[in-house]
Coordinates of C-alpha atoms in Angstrom, one line a residue:
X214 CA 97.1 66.3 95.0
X215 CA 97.3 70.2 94.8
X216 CA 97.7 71.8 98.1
X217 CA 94.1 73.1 98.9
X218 CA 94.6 77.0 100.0
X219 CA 96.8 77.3 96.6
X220 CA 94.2 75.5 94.5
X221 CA 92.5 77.8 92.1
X222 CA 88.6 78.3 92.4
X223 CA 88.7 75.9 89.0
X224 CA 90.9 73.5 90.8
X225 CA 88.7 73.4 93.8
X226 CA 85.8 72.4 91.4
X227 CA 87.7 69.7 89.5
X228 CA 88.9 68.2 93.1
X229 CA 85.2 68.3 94.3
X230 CA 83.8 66.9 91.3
X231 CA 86.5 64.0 91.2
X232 CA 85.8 63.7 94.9
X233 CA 89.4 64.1 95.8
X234 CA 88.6 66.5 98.5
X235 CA 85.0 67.3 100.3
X236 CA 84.2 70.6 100.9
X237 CA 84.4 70.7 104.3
X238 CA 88.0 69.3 103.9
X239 CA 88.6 72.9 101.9
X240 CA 87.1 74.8 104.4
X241 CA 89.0 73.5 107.2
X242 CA 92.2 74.4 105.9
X243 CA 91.3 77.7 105.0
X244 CA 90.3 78.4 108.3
X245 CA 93.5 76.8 109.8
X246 CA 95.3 79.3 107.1
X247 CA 93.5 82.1 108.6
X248 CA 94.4 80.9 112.4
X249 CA 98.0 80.4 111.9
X250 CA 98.4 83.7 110.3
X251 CA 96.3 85.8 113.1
X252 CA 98.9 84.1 115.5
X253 CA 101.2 85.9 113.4
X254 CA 103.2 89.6 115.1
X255 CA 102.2 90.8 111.8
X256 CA 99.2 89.1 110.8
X257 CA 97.2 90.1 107.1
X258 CA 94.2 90.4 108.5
X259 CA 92.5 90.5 105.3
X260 CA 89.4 88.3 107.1
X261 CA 88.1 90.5 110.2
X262 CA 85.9 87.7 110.8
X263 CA 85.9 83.9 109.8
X264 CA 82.5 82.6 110.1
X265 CA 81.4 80.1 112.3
X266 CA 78.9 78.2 109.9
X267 CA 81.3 77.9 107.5
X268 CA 82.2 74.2 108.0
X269 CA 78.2 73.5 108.8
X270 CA 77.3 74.7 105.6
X271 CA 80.2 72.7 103.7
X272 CA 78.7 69.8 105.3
X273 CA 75.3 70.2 103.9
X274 CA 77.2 70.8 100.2
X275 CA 78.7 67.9 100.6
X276 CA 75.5 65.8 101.1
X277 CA 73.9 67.4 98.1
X278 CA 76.8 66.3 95.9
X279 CA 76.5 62.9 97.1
X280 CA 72.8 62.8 96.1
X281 CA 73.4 64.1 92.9
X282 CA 72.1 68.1 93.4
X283 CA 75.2 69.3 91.7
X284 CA 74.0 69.8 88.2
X285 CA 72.7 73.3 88.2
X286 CA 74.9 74.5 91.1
X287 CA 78.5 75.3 89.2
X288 CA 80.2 76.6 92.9
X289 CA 78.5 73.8 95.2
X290 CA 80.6 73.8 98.0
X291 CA 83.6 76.1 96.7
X292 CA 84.3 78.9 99.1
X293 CA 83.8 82.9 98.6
X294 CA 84.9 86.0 101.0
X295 CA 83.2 88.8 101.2
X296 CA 83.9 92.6 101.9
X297 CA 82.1 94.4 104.7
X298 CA 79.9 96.7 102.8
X299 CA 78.1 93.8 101.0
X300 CA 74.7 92.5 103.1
X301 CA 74.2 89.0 104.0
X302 CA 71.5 88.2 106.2
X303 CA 71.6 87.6 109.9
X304 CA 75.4 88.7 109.4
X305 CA 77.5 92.0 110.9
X306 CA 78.0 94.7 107.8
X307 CA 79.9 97.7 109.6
X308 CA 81.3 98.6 106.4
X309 CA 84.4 99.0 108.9
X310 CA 83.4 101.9 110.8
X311 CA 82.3 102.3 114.6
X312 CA 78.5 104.2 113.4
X313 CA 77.7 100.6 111.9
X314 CA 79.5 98.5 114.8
X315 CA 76.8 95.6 116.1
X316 CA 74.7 96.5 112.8
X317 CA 73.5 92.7 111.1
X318 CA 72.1 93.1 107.9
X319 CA 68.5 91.8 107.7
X320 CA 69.2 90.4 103.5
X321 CA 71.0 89.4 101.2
X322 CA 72.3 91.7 98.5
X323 CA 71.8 90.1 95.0
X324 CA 75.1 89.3 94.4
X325 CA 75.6 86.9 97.9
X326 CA 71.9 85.8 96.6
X327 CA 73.3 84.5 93.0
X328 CA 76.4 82.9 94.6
X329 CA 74.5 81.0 97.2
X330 CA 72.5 79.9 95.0
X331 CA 75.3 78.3 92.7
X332 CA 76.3 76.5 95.6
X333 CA 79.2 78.9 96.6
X334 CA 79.6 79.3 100.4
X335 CA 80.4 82.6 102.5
X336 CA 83.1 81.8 104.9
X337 CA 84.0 85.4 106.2
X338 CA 84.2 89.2 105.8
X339 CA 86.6 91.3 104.7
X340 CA 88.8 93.9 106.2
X341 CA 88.0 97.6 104.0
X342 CA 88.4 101.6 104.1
X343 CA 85.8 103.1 106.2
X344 CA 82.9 103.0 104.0
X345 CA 85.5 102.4 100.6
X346 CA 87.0 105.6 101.4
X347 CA 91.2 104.7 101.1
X348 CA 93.5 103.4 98.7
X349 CA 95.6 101.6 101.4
X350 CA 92.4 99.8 103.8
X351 CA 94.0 101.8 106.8
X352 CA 91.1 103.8 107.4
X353 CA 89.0 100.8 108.8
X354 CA 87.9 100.7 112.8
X355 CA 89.7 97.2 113.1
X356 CA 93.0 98.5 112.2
X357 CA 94.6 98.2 107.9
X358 CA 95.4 95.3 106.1
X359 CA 98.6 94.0 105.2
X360 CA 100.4 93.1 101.8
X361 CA 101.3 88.9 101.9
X362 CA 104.1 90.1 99.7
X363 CA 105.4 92.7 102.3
X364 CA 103.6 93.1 105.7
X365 CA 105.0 96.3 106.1
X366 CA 103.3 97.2 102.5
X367 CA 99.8 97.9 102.2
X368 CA 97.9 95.8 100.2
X369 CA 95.8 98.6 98.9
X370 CA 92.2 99.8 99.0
X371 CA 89.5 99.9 99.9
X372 CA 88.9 96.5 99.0
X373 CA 92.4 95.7 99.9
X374 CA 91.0 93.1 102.6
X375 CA 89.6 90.9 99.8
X376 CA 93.1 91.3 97.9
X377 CA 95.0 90.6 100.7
X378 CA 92.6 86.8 101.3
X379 CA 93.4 85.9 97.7
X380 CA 96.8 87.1 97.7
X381 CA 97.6 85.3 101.1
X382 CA 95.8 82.1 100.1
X383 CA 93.3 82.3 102.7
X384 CA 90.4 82.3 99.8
X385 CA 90.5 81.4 96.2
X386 CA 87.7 84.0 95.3
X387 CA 86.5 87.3 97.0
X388 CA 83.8 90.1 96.6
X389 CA 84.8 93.7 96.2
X390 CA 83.4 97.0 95.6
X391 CA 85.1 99.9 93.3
X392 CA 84.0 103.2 93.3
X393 CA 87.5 104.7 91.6
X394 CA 89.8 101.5 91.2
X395 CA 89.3 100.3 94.6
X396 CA 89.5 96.9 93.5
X397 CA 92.2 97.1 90.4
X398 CA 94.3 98.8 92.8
X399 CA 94.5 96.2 95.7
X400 CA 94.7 93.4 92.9
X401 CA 97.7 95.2 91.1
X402 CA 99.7 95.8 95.1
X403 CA 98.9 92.4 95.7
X404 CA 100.0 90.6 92.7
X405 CA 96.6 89.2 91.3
X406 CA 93.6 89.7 89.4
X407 CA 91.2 92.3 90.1
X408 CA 88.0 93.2 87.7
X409 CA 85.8 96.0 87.7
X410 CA 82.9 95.2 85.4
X411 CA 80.8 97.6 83.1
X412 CA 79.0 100.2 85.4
X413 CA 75.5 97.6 86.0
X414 CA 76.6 94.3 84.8
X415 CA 76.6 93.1 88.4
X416 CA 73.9 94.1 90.4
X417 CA 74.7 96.7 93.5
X418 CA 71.3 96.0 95.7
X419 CA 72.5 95.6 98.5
X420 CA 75.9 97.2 98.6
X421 CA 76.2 99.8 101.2
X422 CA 76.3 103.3 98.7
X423 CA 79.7 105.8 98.4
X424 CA 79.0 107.2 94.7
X425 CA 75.7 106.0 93.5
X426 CA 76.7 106.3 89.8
X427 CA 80.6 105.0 90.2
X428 CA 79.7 102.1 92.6
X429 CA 80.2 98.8 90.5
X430 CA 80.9 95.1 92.6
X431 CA 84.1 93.9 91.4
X432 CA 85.8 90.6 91.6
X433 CA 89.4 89.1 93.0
X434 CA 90.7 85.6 92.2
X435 CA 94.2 84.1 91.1
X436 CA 93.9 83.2 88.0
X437 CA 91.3 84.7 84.6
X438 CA 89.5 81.5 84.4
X439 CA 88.4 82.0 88.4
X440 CA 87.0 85.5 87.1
X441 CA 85.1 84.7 84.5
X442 CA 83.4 81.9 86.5
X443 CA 82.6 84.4 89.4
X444 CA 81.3 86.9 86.1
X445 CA 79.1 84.2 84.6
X446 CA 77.5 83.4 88.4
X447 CA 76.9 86.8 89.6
X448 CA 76.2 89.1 86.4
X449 CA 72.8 90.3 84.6
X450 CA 69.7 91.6 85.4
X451 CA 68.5 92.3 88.7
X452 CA 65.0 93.5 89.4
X453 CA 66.0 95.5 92.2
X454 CA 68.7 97.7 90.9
X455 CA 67.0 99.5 88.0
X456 CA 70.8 100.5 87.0
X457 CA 71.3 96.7 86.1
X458 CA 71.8 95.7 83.1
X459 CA 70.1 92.9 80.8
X460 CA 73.6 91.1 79.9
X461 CA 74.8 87.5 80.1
X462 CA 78.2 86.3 80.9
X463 CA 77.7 82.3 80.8
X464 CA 80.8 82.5 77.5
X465 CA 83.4 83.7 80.4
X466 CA 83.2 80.0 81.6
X467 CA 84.6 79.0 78.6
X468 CA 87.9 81.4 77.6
X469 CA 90.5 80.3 75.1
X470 CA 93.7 82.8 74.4
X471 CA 93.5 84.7 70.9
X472 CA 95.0 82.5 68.3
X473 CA 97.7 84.7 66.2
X474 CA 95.4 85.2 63.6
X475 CA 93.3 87.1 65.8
X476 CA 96.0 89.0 67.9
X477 CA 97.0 90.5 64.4
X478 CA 93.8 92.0 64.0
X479 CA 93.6 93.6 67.6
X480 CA 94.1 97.4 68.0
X481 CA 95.6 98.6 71.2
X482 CA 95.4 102.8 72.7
X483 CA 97.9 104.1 74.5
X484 CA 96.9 106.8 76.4
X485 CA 100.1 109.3 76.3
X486 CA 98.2 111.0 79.2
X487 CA 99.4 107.9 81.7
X488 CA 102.4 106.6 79.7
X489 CA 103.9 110.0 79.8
X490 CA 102.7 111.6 83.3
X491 CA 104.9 113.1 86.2
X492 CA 105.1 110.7 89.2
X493 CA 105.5 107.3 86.9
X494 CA 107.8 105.1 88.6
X495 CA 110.7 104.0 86.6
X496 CA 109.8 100.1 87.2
X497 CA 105.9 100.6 86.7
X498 CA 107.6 102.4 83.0
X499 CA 109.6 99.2 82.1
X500 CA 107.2 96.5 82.5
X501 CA 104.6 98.5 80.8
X502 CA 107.3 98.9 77.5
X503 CA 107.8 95.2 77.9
X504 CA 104.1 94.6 77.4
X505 CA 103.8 97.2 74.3
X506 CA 106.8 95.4 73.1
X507 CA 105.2 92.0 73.5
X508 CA 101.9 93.4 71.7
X509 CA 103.8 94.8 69.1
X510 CA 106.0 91.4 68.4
X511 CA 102.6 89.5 67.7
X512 CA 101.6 91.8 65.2
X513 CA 98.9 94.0 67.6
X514 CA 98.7 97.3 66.2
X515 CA 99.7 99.9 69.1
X516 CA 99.5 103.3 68.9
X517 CA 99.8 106.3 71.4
X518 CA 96.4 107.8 71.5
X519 CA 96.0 111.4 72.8
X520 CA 92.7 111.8 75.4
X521 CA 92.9 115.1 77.1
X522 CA 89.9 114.8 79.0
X523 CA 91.9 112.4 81.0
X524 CA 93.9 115.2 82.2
X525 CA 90.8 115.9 84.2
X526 CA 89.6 112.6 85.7
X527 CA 90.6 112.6 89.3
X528 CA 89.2 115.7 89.9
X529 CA 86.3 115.2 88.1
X530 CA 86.4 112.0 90.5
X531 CA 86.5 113.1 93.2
X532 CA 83.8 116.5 92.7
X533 CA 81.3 114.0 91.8
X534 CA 82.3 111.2 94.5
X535 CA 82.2 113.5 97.6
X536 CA 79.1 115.3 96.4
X537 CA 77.2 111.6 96.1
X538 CA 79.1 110.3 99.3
X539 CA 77.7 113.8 101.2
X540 CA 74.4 113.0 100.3
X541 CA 74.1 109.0 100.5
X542 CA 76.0 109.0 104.6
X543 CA 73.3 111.6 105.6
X544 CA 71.4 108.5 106.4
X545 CA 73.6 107.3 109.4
X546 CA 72.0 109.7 111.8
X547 CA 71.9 108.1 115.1
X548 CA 68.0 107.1 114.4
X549 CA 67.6 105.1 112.4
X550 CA 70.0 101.9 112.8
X551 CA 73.8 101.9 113.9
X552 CA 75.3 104.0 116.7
X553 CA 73.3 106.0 119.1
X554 CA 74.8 108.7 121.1
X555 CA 71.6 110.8 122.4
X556 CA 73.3 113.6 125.1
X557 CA 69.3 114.2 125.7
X558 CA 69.7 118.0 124.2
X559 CA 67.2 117.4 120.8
X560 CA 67.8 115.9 117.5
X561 CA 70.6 118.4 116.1
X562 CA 72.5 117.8 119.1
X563 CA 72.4 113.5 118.8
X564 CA 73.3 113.6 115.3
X565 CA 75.9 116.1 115.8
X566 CA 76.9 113.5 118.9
X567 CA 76.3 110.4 116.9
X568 CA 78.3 111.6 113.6
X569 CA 81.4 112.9 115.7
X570 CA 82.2 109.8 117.3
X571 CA 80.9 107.3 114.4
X572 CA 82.8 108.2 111.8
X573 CA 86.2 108.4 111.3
X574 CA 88.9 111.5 110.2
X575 CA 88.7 110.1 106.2
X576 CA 85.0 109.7 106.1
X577 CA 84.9 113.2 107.9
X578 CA 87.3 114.9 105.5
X579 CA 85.3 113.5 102.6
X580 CA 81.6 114.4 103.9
X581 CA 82.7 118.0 104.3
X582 CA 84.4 118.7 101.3
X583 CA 81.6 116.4 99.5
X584 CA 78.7 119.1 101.4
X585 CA 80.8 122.1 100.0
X586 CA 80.6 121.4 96.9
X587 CA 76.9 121.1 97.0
X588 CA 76.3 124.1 98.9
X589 CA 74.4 127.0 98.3
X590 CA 78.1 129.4 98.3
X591 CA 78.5 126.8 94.8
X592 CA 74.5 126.3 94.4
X593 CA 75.2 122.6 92.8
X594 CA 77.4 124.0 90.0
X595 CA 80.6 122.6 90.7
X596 CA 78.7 119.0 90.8
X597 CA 76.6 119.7 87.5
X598 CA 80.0 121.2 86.0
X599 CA 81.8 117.7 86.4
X600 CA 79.2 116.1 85.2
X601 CA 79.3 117.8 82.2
X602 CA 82.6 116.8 81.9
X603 CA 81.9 113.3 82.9
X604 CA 79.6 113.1 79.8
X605 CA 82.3 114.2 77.8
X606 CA 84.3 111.6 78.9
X607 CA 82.4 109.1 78.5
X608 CA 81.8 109.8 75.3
X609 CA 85.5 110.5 74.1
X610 CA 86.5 107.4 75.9
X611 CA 83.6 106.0 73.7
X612 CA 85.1 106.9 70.7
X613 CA 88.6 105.8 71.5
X614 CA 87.3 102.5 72.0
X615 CA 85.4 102.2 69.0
X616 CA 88.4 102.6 66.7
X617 CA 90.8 100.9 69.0
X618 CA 90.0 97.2 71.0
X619 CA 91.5 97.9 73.9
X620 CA 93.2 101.0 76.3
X621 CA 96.2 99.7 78.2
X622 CA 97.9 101.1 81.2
X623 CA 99.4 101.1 84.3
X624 CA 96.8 100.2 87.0
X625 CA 98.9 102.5 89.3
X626 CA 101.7 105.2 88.9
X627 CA 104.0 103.4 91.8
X628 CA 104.2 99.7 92.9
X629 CA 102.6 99.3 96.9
X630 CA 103.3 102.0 99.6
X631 CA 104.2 100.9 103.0
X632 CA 102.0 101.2 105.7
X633 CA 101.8 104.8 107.0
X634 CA 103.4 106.8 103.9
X635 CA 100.3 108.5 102.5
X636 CA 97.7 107.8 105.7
X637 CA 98.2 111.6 106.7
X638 CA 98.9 113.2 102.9
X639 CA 94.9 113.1 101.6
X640 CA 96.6 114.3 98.1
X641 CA 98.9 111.4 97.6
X642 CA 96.4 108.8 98.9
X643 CA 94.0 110.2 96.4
X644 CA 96.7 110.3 93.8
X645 CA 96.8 106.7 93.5
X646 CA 93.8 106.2 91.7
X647 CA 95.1 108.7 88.8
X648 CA 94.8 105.7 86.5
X649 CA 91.7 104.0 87.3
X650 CA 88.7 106.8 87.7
X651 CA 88.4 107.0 84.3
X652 CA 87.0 103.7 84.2
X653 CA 84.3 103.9 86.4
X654 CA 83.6 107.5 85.5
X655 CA 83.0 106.3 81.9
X656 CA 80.8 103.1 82.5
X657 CA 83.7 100.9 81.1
X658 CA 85.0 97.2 82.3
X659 CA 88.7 97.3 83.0
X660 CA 91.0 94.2 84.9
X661 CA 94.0 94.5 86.2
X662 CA 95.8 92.0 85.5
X663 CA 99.8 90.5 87.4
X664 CA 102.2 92.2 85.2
X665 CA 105.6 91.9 86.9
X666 CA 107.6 93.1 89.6
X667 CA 109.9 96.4 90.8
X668 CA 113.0 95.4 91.1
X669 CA 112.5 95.1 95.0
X670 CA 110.0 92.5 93.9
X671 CA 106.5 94.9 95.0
X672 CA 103.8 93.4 92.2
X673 CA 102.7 95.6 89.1
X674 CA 100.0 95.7 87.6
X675 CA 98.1 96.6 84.3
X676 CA 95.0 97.3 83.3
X677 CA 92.9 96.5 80.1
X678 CA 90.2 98.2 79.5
X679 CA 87.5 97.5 77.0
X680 CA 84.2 99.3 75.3
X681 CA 80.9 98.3 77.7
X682 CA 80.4 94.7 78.2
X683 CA 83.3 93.9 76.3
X684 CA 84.3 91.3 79.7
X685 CA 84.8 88.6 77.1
X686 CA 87.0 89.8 75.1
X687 CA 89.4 91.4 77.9
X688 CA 89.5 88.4 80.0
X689 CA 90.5 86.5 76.6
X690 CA 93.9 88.9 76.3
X691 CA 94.5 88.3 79.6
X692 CA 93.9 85.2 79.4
X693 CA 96.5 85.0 76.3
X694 CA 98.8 86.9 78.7
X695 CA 98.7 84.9 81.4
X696 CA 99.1 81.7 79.0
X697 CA 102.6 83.3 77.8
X698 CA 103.6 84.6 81.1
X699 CA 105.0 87.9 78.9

């Protein structure tokens, strides 16, 4: 029988359905995964909590599959993790930071909603950047993450928590949030699958806001088949977020590779704005020719396409980013919920209070520079200027990707950092989403899929990126990737 923490999320669901295993057999050893490896000196810590319930619950799946309750509940009894911004009820959501510490969220957000309701069970949360704010998950209040490959690597952020479960076999399947690549980054450090679907095809009520119009719920598992099944479970139409979208994933259940008849007919972009930057590491550059190679040998058309708006995208990024951030953390003012620290002196003086100890240096950094570029010295036009920009993007992006199926690049410019490199250079932290803000600043789905390794053996990754709800079709190349182990 396959060893249950590497068992797939699809092999988990075979096992269970062939009664080889009982859900709370599979939640037992992931727990004692998770309990061996905090005994650890270096432990993961992907999990900063492992629920109690957890075993309870798998109980009560197990009784419903015994009386025959499984039909319209495709995850009954498979497990989930979930990262700390996300709201379940009656649970702590600190989105990692001490303002939020003791805060329980009082519902669920949509996406825990759908899940439960396919049968899937929450066993824990996930370790993250303060409020997503990282590419390494070392700006959390319960100390960073760690790579399984390399503890002394990060595993990437913010959602590098939930990368670092899947990675370390401590969960076949975990929510993530992206507002920039924060979850195709983690997946490529980490060595596994990361998506970030089409801006609204998954349903953000109740995701704790950074950038109200980059946030998008993304999705970590092991293999393309777990993806697609998470896709089909939590996607569509949500009356709660107007910003969701009317779109049904139920065919990403069912993925077959391209035949060769089909490959032959795919067009590929290259944008020579990534392939040929500054700052590409020389192994990152190899595996990505071996790829275009590999394309190439199967009769894909790929050609170097030229995007210069591209040129512009983290900056763009991170104008518009801050400015939303700025604006969307003015809620956590010592009032309403979260921490309190009233020094009796008047409002100004308790938020003032509350804020400086609540938040930490990143969060800080990014609220400042996020309130300067809105202030009256700019009056708003740096923001509106990006945006203008941003439209532009989105709809040269647009056009790329109706002439071409697919963009492909490098999910990052480097392999993982170790722990400490970049935690005290903002620049090169932010620098390692120079490949991925595009995506989310366009509207666009993009996965990141296992590519290879340096030759130190840190994970790459790549990234394909398709036209809006085009999920389908880019988890069927991967899938045809992952089928030929390239």
């Amino acid at each position: 029988m396959k060893d249950i923490c590497t068992a797939t999320l699809n092999e988990l669901k075979a096992m269970l359905e062939e009664g080889a295993v009982t859900s709370a057999e599979v939640i037992r050893a992931l727990k004692s995964a998770y309990q061996a490896d905090s005994q650890q000196p270096l432990p993961l810590q992907g999990f900063i909590e492992f629920f109690d319930d957890a075993e309870e619950l798998a109980a009560k799946a197990d009784a419903m599959r015994k009386e025959g309750k499984a039909a319209n509940m495709p995850l009954l009894g498979l497990p989930f993790a979930v990262k700390d911004n996300i709201s379940m009820r009656g649970r702590l959501c600190t989105c990692c930071s001490k303002i939020l510490e003791g805060y329980v969220a009082p519902y669920n957000a949509t996406v825990i909603d759908r899940l439960i309701s396919a049968g899937a069970i929450p066993i824990g949360r996930t370790n993250m950047d303060e409020f997503a704010m990282g590419s390494s998950t070392e700006y959390s209040v319960y100390g960073p993450s760690r790579n399984p490959i390399d503890r002394m690597l990060t595993p990437g952020g913010s959602s590098g928590g939930s990368a670092a479960a899947v990675a370390g076999f401590q969960v076949p399947f975990a929510l993530g949030t992206e507002t920039g690549g924060s979850v195709r980054l983690p997946a490529s450090y980490c060595g596994i699958y990361g998506l970030k679907p089409t801006y609204g095809a998954i349903s953000r009520y109740g995701v704790v806001a950074f950038g109200s119009s980059l946030d998008q719920v993304g999705l970590f598992a092991r293999t393309v088949d777990d993806i697609g099944l998470g896709l089909a479970v939590t996607g569509g139409r949500d009356a709660h977020d107007e910003t969701s979208a009317d779109q049904c994933f139920n065919s990403c259940t069912k993925l077959v590779p391209y035949s060769d008849g089909e490959l032959k007919k795919i067009r590929i972009a290259l944008p020579v704005e990534f392939t040929k930057t500054q700052g590409l590491d020389a192994d990152v550059s190899a595996v990505f020719e071996k790829f275009c190679a590999w394309f190439s040998a199967q009769g894909i058309t790929v050609e170097p396409v030229s995007i210069p708006v591209l040129e512009s995208a983290i900056a763009m990024y991170y104008v518009i980013a801050l400015s939303e951030a700025a604006s969307n953390l003015a809620r956590f003012d010592g009032i309403r919920y979260g921490l309190r620290k009233d020094t009796g002196k008047g409002y100004d003086e308790l938020y003032c209070a509350t804020r400086s100890e609540g938040f930490g240096k990143e969060v800080k950094r990014r609220i400042i520079t996020g309130n300067y570029v809105l202030s009256h010295h700019f009056s708003g036009d740096c923001y509106e200027s990006a945006l203008r920009v941003r439209n532009r993007m989105e709809k040269e992006v647009g056009e790329v990707l109706g002439q071409y199926d697919f963009i492909f690049c490098p999910t990052a410019p480097t392999p993982a950092f170790k722990l400490g490199e970049r935690v005290d250079n903002p620049m090169a932290m932010y620098l390692s989403d120079l490949f991925t803000t595009f995506v989310n600043l366009a509207h666009i789905p993009a996965l990141s899929v296992p590519a290879g390794t340096a030759q130190d053996g840190r994970p790459i990754g790549m990234q394909i990126v398709g036209a809006k709800f085009s999920e389908e079709k880019i988890l069927r190349l991967a899938k045809t990737l992952e089928a030929v182990r390239v």
